[in-house]
Coordinates of C-alpha atoms in Angstrom, one line a residue:
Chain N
X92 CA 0.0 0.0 0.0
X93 CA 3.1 2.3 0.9
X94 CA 4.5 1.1 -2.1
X95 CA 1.7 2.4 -4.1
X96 CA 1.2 5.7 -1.9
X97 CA 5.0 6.8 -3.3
X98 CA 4.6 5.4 -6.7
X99 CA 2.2 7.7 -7.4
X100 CA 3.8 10.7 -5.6
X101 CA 6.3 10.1 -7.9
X102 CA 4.4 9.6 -11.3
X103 CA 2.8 13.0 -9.6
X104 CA 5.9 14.6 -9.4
X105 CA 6.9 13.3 -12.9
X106 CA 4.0 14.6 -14.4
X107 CA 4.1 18.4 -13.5
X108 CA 7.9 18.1 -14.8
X109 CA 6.5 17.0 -18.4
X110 CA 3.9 19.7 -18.0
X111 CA 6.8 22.6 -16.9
X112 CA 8.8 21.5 -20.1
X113 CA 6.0 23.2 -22.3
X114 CA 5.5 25.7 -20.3
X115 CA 7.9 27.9 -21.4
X116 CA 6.8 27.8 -25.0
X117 CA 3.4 28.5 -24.3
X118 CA 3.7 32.3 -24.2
X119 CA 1.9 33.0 -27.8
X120 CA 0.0 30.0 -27.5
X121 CA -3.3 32.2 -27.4
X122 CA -2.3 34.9 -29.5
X123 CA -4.6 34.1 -32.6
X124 CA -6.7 31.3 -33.2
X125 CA -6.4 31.0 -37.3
X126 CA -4.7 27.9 -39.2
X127 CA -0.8 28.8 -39.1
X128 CA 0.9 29.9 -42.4
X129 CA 4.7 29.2 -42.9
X130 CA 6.2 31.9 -44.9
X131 CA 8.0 29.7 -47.4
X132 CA 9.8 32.2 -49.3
X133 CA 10.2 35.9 -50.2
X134 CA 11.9 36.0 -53.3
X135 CA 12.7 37.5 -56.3
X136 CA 12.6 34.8 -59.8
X137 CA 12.3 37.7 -62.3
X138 CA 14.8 39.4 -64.5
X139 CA 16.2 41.5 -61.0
X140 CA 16.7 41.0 -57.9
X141 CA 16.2 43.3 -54.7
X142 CA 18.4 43.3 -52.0
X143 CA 17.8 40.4 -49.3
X144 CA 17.4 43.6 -47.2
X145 CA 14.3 43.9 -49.0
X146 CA 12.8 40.7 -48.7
X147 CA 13.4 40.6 -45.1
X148 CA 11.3 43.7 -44.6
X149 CA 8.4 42.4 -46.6
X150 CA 8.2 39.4 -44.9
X151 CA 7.9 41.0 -41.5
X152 CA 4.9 43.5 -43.1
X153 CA 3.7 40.4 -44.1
X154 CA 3.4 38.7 -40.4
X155 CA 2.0 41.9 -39.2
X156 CA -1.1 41.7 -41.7
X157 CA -1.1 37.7 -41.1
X158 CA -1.5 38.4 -37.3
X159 CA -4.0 41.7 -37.9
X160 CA -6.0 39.1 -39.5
X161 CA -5.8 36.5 -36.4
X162 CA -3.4 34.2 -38.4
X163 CA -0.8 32.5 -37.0
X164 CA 2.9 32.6 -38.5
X165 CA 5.8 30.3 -38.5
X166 CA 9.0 29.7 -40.5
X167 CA 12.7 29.8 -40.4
X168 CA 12.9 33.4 -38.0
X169 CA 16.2 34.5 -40.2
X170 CA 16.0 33.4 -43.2
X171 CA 12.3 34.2 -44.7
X172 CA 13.6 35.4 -48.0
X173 CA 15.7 32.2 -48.3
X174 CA 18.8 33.4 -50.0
X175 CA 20.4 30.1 -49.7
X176 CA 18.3 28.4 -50.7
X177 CA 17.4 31.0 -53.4
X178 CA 21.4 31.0 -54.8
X179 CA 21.7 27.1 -54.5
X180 CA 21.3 24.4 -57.2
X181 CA 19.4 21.4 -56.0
X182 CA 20.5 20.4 -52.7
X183 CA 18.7 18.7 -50.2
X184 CA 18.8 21.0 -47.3
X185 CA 15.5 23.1 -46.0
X186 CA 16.1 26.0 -48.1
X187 CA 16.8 24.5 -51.2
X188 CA 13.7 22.7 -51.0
X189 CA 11.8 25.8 -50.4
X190 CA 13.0 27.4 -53.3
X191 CA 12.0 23.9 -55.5
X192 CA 8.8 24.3 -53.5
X193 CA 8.2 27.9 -55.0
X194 CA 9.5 27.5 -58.5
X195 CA 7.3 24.3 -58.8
X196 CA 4.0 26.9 -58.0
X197 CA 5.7 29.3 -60.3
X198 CA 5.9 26.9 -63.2
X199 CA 2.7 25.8 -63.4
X200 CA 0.7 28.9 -62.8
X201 CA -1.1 31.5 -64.7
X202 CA 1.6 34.2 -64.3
X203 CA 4.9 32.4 -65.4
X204 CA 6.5 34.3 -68.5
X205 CA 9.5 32.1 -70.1
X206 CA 11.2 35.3 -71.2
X207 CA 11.2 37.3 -68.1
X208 CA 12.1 34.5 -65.3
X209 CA 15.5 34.4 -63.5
X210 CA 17.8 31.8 -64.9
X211 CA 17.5 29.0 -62.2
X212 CA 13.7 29.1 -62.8
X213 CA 14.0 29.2 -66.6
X214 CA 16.1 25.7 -65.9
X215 CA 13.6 24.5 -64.0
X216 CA 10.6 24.8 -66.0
X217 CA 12.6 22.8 -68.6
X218 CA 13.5 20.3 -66.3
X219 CA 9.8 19.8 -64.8
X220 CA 7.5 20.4 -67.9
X221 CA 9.8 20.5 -71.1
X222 CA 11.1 22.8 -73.3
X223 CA 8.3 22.8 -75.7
X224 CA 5.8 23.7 -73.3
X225 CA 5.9 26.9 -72.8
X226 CA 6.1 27.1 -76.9
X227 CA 2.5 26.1 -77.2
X228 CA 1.2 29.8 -77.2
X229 CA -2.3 28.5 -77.5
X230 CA -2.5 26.3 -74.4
X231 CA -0.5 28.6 -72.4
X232 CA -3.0 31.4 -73.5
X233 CA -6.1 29.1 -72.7
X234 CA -4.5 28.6 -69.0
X235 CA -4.2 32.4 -68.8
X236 CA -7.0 32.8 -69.4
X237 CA -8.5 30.9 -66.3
X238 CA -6.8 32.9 -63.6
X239 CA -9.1 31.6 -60.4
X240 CA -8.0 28.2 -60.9
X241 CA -6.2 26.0 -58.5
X242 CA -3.5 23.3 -59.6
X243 CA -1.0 21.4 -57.5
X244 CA 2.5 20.7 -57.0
X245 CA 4.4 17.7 -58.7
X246 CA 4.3 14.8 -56.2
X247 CA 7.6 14.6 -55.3
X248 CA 7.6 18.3 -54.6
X249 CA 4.1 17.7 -52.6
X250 CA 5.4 15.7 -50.0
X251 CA 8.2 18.0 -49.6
X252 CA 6.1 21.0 -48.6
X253 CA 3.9 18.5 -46.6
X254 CA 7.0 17.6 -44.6
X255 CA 8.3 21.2 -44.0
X256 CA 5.1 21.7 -43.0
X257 CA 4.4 19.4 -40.6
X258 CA 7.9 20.4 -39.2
X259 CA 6.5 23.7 -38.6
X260 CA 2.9 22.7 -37.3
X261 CA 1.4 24.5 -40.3
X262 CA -1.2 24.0 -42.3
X263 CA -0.2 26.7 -44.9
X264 CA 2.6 27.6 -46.9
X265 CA 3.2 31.2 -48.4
X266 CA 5.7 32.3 -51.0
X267 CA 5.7 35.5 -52.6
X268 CA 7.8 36.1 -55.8
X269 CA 8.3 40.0 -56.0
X270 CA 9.2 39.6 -59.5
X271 CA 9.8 42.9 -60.8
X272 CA 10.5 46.5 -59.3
X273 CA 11.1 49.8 -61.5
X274 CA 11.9 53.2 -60.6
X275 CA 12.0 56.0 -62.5
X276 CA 13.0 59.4 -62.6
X277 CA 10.9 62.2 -63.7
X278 CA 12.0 64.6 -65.9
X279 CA 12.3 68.1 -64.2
X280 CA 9.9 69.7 -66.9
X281 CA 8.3 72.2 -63.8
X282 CA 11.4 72.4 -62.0
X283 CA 13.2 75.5 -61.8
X284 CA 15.8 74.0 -59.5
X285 CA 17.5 70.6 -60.6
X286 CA 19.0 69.3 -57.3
X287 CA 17.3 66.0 -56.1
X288 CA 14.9 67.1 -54.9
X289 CA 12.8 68.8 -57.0
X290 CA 12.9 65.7 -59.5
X291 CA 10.0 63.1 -59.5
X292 CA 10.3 59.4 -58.2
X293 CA 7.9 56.9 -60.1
X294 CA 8.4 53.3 -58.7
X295 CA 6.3 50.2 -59.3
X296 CA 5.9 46.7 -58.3
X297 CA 4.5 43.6 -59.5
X298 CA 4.7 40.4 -57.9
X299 CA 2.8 36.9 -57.7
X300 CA 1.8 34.9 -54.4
X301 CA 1.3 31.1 -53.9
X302 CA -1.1 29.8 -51.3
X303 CA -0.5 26.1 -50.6
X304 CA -2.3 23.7 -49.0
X305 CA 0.2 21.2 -47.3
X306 CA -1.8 18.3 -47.0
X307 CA -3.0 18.1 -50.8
X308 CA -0.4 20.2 -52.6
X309 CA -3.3 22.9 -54.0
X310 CA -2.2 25.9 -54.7
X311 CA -3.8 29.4 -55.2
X312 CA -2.1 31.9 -57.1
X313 CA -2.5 35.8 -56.7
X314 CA -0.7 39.0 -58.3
X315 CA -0.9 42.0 -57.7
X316 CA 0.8 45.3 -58.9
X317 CA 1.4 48.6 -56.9
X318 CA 2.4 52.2 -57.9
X319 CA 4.2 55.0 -55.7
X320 CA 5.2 59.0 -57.4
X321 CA 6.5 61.5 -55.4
X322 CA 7.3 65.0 -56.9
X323 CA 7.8 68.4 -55.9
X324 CA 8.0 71.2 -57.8
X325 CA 9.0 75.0 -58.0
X326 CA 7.3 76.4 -60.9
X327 CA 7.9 80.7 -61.2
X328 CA 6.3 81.7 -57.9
X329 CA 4.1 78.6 -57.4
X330 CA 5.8 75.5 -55.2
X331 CA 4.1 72.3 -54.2
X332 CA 4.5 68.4 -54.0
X333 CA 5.9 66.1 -51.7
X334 CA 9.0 64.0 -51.9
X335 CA 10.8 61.0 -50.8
X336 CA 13.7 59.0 -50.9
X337 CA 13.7 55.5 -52.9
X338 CA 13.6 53.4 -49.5
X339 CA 10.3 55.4 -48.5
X340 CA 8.6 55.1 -51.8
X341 CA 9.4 51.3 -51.5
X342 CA 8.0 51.3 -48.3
X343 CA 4.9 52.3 -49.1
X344 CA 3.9 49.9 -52.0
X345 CA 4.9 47.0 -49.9
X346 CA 2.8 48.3 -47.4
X347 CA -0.4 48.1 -49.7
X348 CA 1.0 44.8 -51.4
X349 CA 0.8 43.0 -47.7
X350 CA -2.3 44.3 -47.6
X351 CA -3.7 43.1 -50.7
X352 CA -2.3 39.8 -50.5
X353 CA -3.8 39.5 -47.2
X354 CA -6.8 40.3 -48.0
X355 CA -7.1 37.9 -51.2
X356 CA -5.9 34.8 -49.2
X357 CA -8.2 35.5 -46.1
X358 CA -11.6 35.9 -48.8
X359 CA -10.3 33.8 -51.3
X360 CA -7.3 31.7 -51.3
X361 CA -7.7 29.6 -48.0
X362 CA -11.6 28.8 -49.1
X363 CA -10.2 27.9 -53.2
X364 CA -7.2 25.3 -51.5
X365 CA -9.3 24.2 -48.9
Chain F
X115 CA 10.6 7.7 -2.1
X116 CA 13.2 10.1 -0.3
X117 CA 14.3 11.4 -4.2
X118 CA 9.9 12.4 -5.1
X119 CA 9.9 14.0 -2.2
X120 CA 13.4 16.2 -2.9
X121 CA 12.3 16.7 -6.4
X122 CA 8.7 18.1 -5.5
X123 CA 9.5 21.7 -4.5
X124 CA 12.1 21.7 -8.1
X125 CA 9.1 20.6 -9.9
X126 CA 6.8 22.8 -8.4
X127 CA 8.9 26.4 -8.9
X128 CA 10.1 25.2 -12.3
X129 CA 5.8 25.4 -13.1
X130 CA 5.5 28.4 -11.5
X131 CA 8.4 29.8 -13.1
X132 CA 7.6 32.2 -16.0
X133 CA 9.1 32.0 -19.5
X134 CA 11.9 33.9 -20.2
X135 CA 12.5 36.5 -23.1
X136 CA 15.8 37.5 -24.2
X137 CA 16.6 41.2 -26.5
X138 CA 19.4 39.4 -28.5
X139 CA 19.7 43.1 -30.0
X140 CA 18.9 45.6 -33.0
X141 CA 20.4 45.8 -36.5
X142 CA 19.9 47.9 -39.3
X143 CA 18.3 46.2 -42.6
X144 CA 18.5 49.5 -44.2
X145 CA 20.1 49.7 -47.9
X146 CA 21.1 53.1 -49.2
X147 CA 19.7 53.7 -52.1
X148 CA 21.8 55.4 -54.9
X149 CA 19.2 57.8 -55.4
X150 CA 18.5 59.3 -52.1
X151 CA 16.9 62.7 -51.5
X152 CA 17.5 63.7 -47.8
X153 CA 20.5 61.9 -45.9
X154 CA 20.4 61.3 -42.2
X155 CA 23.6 61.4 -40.4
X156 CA 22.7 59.6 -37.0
X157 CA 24.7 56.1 -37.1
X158 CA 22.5 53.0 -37.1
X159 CA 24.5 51.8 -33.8
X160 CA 23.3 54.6 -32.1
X161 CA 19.8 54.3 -33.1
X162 CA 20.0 50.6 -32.5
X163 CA 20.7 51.5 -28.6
X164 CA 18.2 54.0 -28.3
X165 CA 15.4 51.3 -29.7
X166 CA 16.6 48.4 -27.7
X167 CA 16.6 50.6 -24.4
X168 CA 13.6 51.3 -24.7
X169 CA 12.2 47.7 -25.8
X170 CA 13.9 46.7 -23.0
X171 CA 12.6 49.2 -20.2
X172 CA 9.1 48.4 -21.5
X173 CA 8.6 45.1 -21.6
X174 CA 10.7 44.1 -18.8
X175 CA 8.1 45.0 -16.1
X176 CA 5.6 42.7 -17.7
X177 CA 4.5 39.8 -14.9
X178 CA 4.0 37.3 -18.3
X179 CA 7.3 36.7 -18.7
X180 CA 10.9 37.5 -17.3
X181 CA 13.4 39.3 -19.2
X182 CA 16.7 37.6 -18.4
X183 CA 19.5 40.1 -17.0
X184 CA 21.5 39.5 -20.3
X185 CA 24.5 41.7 -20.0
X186 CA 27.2 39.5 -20.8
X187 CA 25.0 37.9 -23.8
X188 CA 24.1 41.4 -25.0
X189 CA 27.9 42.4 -24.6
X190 CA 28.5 39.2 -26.9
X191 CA 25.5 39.7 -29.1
X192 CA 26.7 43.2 -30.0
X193 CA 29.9 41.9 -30.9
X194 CA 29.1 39.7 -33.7
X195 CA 25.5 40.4 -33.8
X196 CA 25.1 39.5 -37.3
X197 CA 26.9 36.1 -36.9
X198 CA 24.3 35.4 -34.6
X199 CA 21.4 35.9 -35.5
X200 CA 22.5 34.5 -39.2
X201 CA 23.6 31.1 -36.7
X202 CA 19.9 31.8 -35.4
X203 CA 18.1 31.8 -38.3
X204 CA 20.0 29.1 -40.0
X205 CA 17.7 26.8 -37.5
X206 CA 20.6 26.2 -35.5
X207 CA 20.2 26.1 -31.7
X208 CA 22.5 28.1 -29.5
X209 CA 23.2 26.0 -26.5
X210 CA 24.2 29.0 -24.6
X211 CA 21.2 31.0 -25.3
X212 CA 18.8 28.1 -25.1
X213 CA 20.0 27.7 -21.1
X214 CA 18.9 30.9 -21.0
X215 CA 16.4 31.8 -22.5
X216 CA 12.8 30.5 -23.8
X217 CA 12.3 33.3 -26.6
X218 CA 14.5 35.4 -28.3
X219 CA 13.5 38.8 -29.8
X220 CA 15.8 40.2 -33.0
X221 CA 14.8 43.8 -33.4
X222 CA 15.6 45.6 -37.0
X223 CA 15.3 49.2 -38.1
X224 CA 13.9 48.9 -41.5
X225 CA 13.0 52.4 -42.5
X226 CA 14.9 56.1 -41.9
X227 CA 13.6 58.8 -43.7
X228 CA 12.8 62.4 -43.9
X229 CA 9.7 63.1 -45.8
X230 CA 9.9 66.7 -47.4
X231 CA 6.4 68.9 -48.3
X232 CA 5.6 71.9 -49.4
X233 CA 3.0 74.0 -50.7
X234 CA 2.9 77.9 -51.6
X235 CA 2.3 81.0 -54.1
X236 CA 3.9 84.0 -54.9
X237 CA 5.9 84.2 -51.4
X238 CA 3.3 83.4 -49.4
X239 CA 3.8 79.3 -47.7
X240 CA 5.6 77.3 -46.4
X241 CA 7.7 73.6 -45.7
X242 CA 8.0 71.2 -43.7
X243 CA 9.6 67.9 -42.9
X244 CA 9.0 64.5 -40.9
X245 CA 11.0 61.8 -39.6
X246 CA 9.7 58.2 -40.6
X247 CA 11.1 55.3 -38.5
X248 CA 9.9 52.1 -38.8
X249 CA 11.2 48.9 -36.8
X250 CA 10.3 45.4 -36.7
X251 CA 10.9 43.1 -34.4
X252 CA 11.1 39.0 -34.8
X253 CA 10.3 36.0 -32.1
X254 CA 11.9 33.2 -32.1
X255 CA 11.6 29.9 -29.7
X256 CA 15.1 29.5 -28.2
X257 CA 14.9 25.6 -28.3
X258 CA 13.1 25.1 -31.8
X259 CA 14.7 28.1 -33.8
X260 CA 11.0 28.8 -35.0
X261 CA 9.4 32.2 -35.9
X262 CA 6.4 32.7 -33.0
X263 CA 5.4 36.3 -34.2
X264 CA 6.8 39.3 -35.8
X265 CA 5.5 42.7 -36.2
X266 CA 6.4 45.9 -36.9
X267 CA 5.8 49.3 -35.8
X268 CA 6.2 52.7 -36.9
X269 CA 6.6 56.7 -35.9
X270 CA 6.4 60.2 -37.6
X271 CA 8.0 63.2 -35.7
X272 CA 8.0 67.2 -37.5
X273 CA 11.4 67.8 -38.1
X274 CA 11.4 71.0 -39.7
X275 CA 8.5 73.7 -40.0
X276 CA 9.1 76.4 -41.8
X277 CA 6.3 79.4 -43.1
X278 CA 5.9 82.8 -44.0
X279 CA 1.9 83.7 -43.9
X280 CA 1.8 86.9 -41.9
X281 CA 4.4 85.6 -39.4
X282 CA 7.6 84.3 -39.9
X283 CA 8.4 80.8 -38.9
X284 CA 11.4 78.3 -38.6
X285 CA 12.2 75.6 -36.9
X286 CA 14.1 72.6 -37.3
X287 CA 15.8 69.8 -34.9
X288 CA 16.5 66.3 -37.4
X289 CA 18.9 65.0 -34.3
X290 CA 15.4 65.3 -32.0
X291 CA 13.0 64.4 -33.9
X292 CA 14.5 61.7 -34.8
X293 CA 15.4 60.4 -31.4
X294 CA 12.1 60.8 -30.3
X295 CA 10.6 58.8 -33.4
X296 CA 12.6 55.9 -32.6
X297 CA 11.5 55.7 -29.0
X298 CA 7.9 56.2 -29.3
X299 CA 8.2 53.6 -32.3
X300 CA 10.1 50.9 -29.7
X301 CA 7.3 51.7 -27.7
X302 CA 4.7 50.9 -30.2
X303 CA 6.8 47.9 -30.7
X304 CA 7.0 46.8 -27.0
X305 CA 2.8 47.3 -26.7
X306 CA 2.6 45.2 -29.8
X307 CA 4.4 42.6 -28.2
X308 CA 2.6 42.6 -24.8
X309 CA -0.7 42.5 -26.6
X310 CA 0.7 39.1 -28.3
X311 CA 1.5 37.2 -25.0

């Protein structure tokens, strides 16, 4: 009986100790209550690339409008925009699978342009669908044409994103493929001064988004497209206008590209892979 | 029976022991462009300080969680912050900060600028300009290397104000405006944070 009495002190005592080990890792337990997305990549497979700076930034505008919207986060806390991975031919490591992971949803989207991809992605969509794929301007302009809907990931690639995923606890995964970024400067037509200042910044954005469901491979593709001028002027007697360095004007149109994407995957996206 | 009954007070403070939150530190992510309008002098170090001060001084009141007295880590952290929070985000444990620590917070300065207007005819108007900071801040679970949250937070301070209406008027103070725009940003940070846990 005494024997018995301890045993279960003991298994008592045992017990809380299992419980304290998660205590610690419980502190954003309760934060939101949404299915957790794992921000795969933030990435550039167009002609240019930003700086990994860049990238960085947008992914943590990107967490903030996930978490606005009672969505949980997860992924790899430094290295969201994946420049390893990114910079790495095949491989087997995490971040070279994320980057096959998002250049598989790239390929067989709606928004993939043969001409206009980065060279590593260019190989890839050879590799996975053939060269004379993308020459069949008819098909690939019947696909286009059918923007809403969903495909999936080659199988071998599918259970890679379901592995990451289940890694992470998530039931998500995000990449975003800020393909192409363009500032101009405007001509100083008003200006009477010519410093800087006085001369116009025009700088736009286009990129794509993939939405995929781990446990199927579905994906959801979005794009979207953002615009940013800033201009002042000192014409005679008459000055007006506002302006802004590069980094500001870049700030602002990711700003309202989190936003949109967002928005899209909350109303659309996570209903279309579900 | 002798060893439950010396392991049931360890047991029972470890539960009631709160997790612990550690400022690993602030870098800039900020790239000068090559086309920049307005240049601010202030070096990112220093602005790094004044943003984890006052990370620090806010949340470390908070009952939630303990913010570990970290001044040997910090002194290392600042040393080769870069090296660590790249060994961070590679998904690679650091034993030394796991013993320590239950979460880990990486703070960044992402944005500096000073936003110009202006508006006037024939002599009559004026100009102005504003300081815009913006920070983030990144989470991370010492013993998985996971993201838990990130956020971001931002702050516009007047640092020039200049008009001629019927009075004359200038003033300007980039050094203060500046200073305070990071602080009431860390602060917006901090509340951001303390709203999450």
């Amino acid at each position: 009986m005494k024997r018995a009495f301890w045993g279960l002190i003991l298994s008592f005592c045992m017990a809380i100790s299992a419980a304290s080990l998660t205590e610690a890792a419980g502190l954003f337990d309760s934060q939101n209550t949404g299915p957790k997305i794992l921000i795969g990549e933030i990435q550039s497979y167009g002609d240019y690339e930003l700086q990994a700076d860049a990238f960085q930034i947008f992914a943590d505008k990107l967490c903030q409008e996930l978490n606005q919207h009672k969505l949980m986060v997860t992924g790899n806390t430094g290295k969201m925009s994946n420049e390893e991975g990114r910079h790495s031919e095949g491989g087997a490591g995490e971040g070279a699978l994320l980057s096959k992971i998002h250049m598989d949803a790239i390929v067989h989207g709606h928004q993939f342009e043969h001409g206009y991809a980065a060279a590593k992605l260019v190989r890839y969509a050879d590799a996975t669908m053939g060269r004379r794929f993308f020459y069949d301007e008819e098909r690939v302009a019947a696909w286009k044409k059918q923007p809403q809907q969903t495909y999936f990931l080659s199988q071998g690639v599918q259970a890679a994103a379901k592995k990451i995923a289940g890694k992470y606890g998530a039931t998500y995964l995000l990449f975003v493929n800020v393909k192409d970024v363009d500032v101009r400067l405007k001509h100083g037509m008003f200006a009477s001064h010519t410093t800087n200042e006085t001369r116009g910044k025009k700088m736009k954005a286009a990129l794509d988004y993939y939405l995929i469901n781990a446990s199927t491979g579905r994906v959801y593709e979005g794009h979207c497209e953002n615009k940013k001028t800033a201009q002042m002027y000192n014409f005679a007697l008459v000055q007006g206008g506002k302006g802004m360095d590069v980094a500001e004007l870049l700030n602002h149109i990711m700003e309202a590209q989190t936003d949109d994407i967002v928005k899209d995957i909350v109303k659309n996206g996570m209903k279309a892979v579900h | 029976m002798l060893l439950a009954l010396m392991m049931l007070p360890g047991f029972i403070g470890r539960v009631e022991a709160s997790p612990v939150v550690m400022l690993a530190g602030v870098q800039s992510r900020i790239s000068k462009s090559a086309i920049t309008m307005t240049e601010i002098d202030t070096g990112f170090q220093e602005m790094g300080q004044v943003v984890s001060e006052t990370l620090y001084a806010e949340l470390a009141a908070n009952p939630k969680f303990t913010m570990v007295d970290n001044t040997e880590t910090a002194r290392i952290a600042r040393m080769d912050e870069t090296a660590l929070i790249n060994q961070l985000g590679n998904g690679q444990i650091n034993l030394e900060l796991q013993k320590q620590a239950d979460y880990i917070i990486l703070g960044f300065i992402t944005n500096v600028s000073n936003i110009k207007a202006q508006s006037g005819v024939l002599g009559v108007g004026g100009k102005d300009g504003t300081v815009h900071v913006e920070i983030s801040m990144r989470v991370m679970d010492a013993h998985t290397g996971a993201l838990v949250f990130a956020t971001t937070a931002n702050s516009r301070r007047k640092s020039e104000l200049k008009y001629n209406v019927i009075v004359h008027r200038k003033d300007s103070g980039l050094g203060d405006a500046l200073n305070n725009a990071l602080d009431i940003a860390a602060q917006n940070l901090a509340a951001q944070f303390l709203e999450a846990v």
